[in-house]
mmCIF file of C-alpha atoms in Angstrom:
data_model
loop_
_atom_site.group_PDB
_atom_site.id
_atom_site.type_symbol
_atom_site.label_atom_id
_atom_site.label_comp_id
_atom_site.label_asym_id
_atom_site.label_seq_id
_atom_site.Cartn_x
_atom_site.Cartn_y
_atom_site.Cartn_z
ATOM 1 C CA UNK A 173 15.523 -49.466 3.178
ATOM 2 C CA UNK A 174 13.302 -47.663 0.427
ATOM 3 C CA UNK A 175 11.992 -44.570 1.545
ATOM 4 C CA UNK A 176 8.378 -45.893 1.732
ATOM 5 C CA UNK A 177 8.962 -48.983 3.872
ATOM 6 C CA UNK A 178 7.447 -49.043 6.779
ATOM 7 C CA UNK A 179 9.144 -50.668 10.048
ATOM 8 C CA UNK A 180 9.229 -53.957 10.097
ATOM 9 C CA UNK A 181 7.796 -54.749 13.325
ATOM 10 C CA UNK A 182 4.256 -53.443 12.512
ATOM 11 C CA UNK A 183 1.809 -55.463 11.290
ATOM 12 C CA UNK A 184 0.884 -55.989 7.517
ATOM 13 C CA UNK A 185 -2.530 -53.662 7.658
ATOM 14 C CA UNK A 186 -0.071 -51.124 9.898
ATOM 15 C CA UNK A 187 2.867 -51.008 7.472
ATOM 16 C CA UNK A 188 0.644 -50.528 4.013
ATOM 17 C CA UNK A 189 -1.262 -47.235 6.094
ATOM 18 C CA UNK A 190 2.671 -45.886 6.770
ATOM 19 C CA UNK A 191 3.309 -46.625 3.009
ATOM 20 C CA UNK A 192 0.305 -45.034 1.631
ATOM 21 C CA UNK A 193 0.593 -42.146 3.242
ATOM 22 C CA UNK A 194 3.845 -41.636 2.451
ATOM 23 C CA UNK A 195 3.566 -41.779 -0.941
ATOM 24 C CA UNK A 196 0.613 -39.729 -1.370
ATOM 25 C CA UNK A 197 1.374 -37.064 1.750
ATOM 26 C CA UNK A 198 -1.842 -37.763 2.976
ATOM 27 C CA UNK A 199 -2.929 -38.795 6.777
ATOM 28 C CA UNK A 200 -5.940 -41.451 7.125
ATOM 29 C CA UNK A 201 -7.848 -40.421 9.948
ATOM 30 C CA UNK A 202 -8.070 -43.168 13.147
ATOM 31 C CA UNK A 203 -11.917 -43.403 13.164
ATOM 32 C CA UNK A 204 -11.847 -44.262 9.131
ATOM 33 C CA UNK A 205 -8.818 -46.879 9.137
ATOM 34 C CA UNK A 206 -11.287 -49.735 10.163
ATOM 35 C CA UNK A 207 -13.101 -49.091 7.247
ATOM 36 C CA UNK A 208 -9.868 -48.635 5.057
ATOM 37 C CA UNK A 209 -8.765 -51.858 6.513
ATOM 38 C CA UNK A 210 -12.153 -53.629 5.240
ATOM 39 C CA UNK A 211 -11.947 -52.184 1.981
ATOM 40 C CA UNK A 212 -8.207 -52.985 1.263
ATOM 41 C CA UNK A 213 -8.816 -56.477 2.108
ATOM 42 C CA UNK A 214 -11.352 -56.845 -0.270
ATOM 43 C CA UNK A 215 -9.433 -55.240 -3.127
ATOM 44 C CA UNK A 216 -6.322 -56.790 -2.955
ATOM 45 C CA UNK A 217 -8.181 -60.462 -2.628
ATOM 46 C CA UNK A 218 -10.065 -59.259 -5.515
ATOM 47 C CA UNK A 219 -6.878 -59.634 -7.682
ATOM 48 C CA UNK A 220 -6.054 -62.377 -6.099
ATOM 49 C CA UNK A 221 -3.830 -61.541 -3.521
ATOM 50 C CA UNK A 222 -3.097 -60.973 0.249
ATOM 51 C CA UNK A 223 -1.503 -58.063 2.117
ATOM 52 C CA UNK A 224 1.642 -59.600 2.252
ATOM 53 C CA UNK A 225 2.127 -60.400 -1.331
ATOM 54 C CA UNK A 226 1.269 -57.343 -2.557
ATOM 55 C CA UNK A 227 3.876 -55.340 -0.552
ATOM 56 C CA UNK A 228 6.330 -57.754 -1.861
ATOM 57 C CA UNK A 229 5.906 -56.532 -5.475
ATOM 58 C CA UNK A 230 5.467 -53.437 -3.837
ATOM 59 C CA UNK A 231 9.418 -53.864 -2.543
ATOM 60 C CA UNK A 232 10.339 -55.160 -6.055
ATOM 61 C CA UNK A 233 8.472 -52.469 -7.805
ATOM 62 C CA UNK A 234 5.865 -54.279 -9.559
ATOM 63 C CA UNK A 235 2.811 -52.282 -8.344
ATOM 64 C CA UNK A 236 1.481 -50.649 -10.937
ATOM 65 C CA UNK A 237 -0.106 -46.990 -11.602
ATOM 66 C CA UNK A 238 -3.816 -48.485 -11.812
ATOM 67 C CA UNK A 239 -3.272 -50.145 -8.481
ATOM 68 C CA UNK A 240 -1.482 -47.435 -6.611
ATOM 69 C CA UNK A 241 -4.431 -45.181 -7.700
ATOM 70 C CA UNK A 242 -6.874 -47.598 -6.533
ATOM 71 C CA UNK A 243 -5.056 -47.489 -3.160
ATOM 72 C CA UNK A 244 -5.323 -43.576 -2.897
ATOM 73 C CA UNK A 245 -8.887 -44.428 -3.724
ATOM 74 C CA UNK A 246 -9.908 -46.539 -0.930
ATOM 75 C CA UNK A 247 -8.088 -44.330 1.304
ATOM 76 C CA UNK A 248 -9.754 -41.014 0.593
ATOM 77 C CA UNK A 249 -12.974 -40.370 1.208
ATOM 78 C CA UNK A 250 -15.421 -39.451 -1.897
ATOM 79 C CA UNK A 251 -18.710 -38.584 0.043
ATOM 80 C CA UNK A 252 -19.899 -35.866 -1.655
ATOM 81 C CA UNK A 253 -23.701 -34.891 -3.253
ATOM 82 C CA UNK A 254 -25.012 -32.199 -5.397
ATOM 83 C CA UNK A 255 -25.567 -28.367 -3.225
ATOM 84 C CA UNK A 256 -23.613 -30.356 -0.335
ATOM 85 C CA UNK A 257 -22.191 -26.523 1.439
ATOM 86 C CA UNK A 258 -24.906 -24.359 -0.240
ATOM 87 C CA UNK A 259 -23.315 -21.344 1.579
ATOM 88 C CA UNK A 260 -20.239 -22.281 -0.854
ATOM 89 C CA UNK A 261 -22.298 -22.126 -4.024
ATOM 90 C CA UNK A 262 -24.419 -19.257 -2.942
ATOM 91 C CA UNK A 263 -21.041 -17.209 -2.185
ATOM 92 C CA UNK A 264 -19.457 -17.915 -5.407
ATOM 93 C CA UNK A 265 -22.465 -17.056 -7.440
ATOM 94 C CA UNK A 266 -22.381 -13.591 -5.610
ATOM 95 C CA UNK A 267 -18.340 -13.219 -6.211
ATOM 96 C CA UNK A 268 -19.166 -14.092 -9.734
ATOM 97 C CA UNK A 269 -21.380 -11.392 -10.179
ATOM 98 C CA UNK A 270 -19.404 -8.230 -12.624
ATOM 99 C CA UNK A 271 -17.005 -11.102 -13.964
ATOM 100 C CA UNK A 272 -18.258 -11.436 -17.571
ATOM 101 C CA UNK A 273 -16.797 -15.229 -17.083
ATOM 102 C CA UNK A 274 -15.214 -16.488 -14.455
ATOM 103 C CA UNK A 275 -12.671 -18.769 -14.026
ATOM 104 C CA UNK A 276 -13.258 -21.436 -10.688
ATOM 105 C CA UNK A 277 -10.798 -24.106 -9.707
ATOM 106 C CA UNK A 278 -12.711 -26.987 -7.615
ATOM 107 C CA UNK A 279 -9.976 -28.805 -5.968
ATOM 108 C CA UNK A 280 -10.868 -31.918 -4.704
ATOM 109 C CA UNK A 281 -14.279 -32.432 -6.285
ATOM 110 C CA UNK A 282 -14.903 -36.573 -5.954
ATOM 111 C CA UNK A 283 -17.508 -37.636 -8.704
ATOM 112 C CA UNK A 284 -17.852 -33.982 -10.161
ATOM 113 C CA UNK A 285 -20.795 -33.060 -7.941
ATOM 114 C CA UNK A 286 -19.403 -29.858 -7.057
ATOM 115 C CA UNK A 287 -18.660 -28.190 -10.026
ATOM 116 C CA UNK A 288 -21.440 -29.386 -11.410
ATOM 117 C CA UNK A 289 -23.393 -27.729 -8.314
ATOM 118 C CA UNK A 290 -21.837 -24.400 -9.289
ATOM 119 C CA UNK A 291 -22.592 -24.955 -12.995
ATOM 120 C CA UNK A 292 -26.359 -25.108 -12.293
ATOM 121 C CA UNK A 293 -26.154 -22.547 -10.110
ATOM 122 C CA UNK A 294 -24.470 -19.980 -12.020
ATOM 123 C CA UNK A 295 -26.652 -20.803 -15.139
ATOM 124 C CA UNK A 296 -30.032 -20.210 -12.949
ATOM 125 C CA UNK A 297 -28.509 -16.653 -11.801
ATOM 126 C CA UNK A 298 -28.073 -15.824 -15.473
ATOM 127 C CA UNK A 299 -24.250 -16.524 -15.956
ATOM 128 C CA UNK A 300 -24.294 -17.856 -19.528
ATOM 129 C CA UNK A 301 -20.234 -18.457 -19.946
ATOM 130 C CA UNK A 302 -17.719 -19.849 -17.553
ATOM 131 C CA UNK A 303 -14.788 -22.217 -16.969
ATOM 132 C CA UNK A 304 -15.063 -24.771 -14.489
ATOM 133 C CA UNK A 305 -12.451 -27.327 -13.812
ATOM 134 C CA UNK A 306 -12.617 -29.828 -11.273
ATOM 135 C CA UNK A 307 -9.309 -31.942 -9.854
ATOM 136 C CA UNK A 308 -9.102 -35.247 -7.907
ATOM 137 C CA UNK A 309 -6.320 -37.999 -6.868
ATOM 138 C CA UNK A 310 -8.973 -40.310 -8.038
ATOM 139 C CA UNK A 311 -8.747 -41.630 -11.668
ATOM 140 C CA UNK A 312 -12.179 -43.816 -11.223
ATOM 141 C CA UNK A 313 -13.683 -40.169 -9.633
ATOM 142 C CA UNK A 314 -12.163 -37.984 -12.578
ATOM 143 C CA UNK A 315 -13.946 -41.100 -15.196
ATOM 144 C CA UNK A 316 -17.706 -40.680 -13.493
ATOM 145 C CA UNK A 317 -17.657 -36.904 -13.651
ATOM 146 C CA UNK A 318 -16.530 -36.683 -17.180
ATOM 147 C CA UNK A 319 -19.928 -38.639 -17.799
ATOM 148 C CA UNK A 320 -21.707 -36.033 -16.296
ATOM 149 C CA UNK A 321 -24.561 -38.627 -15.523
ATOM 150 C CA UNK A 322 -26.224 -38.696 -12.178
ATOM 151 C CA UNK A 323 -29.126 -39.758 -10.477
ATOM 152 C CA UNK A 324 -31.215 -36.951 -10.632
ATOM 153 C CA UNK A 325 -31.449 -34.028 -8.093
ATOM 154 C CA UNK A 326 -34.386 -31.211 -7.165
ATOM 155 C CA UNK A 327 -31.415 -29.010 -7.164
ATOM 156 C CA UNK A 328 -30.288 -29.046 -10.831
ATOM 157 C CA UNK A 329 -32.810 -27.191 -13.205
ATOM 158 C CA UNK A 330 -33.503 -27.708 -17.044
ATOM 159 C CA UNK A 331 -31.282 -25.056 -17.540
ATOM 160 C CA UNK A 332 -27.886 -27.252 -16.654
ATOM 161 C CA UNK A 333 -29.210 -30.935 -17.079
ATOM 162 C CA UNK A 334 -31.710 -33.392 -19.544
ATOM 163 C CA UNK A 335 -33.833 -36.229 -17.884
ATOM 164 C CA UNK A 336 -32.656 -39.398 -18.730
ATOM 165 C CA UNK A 337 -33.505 -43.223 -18.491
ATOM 166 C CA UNK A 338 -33.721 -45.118 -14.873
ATOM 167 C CA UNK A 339 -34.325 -41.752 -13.072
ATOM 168 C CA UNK A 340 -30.798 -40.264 -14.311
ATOM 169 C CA UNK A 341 -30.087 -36.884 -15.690
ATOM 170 C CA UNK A 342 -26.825 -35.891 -17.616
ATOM 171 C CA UNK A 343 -25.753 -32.189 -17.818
ATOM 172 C CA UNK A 344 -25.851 -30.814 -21.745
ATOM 173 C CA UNK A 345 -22.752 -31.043 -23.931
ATOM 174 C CA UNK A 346 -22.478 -27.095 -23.754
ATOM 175 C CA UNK A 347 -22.000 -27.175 -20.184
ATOM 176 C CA UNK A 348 -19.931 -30.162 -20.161
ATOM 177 C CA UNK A 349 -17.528 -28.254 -22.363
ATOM 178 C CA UNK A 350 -17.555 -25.670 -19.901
ATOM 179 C CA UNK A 351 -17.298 -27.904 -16.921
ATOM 180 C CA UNK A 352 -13.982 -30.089 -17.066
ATOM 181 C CA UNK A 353 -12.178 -32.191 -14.649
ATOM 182 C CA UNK A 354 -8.416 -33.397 -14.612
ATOM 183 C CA UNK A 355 -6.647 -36.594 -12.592
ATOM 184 C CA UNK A 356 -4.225 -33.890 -10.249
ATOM 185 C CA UNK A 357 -2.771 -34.427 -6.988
ATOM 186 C CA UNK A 358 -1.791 -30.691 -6.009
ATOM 187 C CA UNK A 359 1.388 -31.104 -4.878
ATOM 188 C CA UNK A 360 3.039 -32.385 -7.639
ATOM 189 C CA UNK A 361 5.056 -29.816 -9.514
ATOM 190 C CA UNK A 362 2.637 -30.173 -12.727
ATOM 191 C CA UNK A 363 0.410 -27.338 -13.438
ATOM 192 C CA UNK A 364 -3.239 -27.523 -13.034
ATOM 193 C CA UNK A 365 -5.444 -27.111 -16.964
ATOM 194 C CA UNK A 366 -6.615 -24.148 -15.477
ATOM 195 C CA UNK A 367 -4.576 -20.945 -15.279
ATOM 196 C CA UNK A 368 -5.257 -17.956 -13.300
ATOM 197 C CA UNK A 369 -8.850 -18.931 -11.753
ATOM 198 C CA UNK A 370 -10.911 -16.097 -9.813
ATOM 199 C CA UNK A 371 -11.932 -18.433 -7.645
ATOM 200 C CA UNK A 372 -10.826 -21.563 -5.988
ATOM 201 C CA UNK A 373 -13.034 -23.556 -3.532
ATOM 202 C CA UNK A 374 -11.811 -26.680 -1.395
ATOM 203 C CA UNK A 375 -14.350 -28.447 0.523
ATOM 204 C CA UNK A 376 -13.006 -30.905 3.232
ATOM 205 C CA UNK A 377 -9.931 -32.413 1.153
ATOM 206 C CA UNK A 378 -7.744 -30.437 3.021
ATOM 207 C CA UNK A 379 -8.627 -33.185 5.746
ATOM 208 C CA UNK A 380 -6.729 -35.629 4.833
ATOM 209 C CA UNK A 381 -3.121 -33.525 5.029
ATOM 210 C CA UNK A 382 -0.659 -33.345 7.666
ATOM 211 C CA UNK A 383 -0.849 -29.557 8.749
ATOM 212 C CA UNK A 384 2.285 -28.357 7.515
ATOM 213 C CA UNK A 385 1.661 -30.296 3.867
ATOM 214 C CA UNK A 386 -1.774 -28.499 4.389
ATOM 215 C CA UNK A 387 -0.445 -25.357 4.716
ATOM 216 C CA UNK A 388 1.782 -25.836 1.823
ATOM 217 C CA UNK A 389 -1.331 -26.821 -0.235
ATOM 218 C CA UNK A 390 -2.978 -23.333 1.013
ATOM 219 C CA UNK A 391 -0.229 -21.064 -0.496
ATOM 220 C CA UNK A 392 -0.302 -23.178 -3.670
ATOM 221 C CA UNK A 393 -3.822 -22.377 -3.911
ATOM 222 C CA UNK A 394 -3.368 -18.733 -3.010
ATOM 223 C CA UNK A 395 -0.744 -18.588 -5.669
ATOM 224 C CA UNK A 396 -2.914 -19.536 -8.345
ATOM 225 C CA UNK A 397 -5.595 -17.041 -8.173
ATOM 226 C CA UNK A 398 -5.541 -13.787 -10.139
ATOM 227 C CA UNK A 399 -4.768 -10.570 -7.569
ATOM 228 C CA UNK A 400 -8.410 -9.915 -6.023
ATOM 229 C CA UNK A 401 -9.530 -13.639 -6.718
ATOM 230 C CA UNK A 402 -10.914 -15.551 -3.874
ATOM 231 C CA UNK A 403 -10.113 -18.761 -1.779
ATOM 232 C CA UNK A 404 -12.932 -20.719 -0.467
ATOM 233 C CA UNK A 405 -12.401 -23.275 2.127
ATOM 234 C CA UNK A 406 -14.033 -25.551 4.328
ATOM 235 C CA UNK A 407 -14.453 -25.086 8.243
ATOM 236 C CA UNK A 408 -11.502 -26.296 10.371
ATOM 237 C CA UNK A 409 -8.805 -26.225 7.017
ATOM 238 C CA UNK A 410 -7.515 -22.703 7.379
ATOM 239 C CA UNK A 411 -7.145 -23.138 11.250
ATOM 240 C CA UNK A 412 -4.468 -20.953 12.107
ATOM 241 C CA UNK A 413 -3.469 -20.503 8.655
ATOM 242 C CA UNK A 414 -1.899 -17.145 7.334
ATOM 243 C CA UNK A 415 -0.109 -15.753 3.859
ATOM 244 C CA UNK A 416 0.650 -12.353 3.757
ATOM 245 C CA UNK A 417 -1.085 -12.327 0.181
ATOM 246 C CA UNK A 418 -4.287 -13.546 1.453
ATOM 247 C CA UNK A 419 -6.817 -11.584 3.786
ATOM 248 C CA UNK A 420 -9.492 -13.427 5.209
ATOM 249 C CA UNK A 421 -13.090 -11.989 5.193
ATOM 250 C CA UNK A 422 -14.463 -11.326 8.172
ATOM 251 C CA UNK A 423 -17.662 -13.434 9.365
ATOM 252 C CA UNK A 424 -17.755 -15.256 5.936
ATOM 253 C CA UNK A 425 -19.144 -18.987 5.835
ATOM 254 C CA UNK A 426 -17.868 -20.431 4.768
ATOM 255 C CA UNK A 427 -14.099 -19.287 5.261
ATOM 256 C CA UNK A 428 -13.337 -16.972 2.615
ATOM 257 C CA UNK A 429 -9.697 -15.157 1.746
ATOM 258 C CA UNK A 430 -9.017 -12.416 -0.492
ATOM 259 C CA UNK A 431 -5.485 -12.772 -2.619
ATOM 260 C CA UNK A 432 -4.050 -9.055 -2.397
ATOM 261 C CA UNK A 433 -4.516 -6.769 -5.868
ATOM 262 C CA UNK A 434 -1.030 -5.743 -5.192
ATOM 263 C CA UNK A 435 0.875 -8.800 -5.706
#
């Protein structure tokens, strides 16, 4: 039996949700498989199949990459808006503060919303260089942030966006350049395009992992950051987390951890 069949005695919906998480190392949350369920349907008669044909050229290895990563798609959830945890961007504007320009991973970062959040914020508090780079599983995500058009948002100033037709706004070339985003599922082996970031932040994609692949995905992070850089995480990820590299900051929100200068 190939290592991502699921037993045969589940149902069709049942055996794709063992499948896709094993693939992907994720875990689809009970109260969002109904949904998951709706949407697959729809996709897969969309190109003009069922559930059970599809997992037969799944068996014979005739899926292909664009429809695996439209699977991941559907089963991760990409609600996200611009300032969504303004704690987060308020905290790494102050941690940015003496770096002449710092380096921030966003892992997990949907339609781009996030980094783009910290972009805007970062220019209003006088920051006029920095790298950015934002990572998703989700190639159709990855496409929409590379736009960099939105609808617009009270948040984002003149400074960091234009006005556009049809009530949109799209962020200027020059922070475009400095705001980049990457297809990346962090734990494969393959570096992220960004090396040594001061900061990394990780807002509720941490949700979706089985706690010891979560854990794993925690030291990866920690690993990444230059001694003294900072992890940023979202409520409920880090529970009962540790690495001996990383202290956490007391009474942060959200959870902040220090990587060690000595390492």
């Amino acid at each position: 039996m190939n290592s991502l069949d699921a037993p045969a005695e589940l149902d069709i919906f049942d055996r794709w949700l063992v499948t896709i998480e094993a693939r992907f190392s994720i875990q689809i949350d009970a109260n969002r498989q109904a949904a998951f369920k709706s949407a697959l349907k729809r996709f897969v008669e969309s190109i003009g199949m069922d559930l059970e044909s599809l997992d037969e050229r799944r068996k014979s290895g005739l899926v292909d990459v664009e429809t695996w990563s439209m699977l991941l798609h559907l089963a991760t959830n990409h609600e996200t808006r611009f300032f969504r945890s303004l704690p987060a961007t308020e905290r790494i504007v102050k941690l940015c503060e003496g770096i002449t320009s710092p380096r921030i991973l966003s892992v997990g970062c949907s339609s781009g919303e996030e980094p783009f959040s910290i972009a805007s914020a970062l220019l209003d508090a006088g920051h006029p260089t920095f790298r950015i780079h934002g990572t998703d599983v989700s190639s159709m995500c990855i496409s929409t942030a590379r736009e960099g058009l939105y609808p617009r948002h009270h948040g984002v100033g003149l400074l960091a966006a234009a006005p556009t037709r049809g009530d949109k706004m799209r962020f200027h070339r020059f922070v475009r350049e400095m705001v980049t985003f990457e297809e990346h599922n962090i734990l494969q082996d393959r570096p992220v395009q960004l090396a040594n970031p001061n900061i990394v932040i990780t807002q509720n994609m941490l949700i979706y992992y089985r706690t010891d692949t979560r854990y794993e995905i925690l030291d990866r992070l920690s690993a990444m950051l230059v001694p003294g850089g900072h992890l940023i995480t979202a409520p409920g990820e880090t529970l009962n987390w540790s690495n001996p590299s990383m202290t956490r900051i007391p009474n942060s929100n959200p959870n902040v951890f220090q990587r060690s200068v000595d390492v």
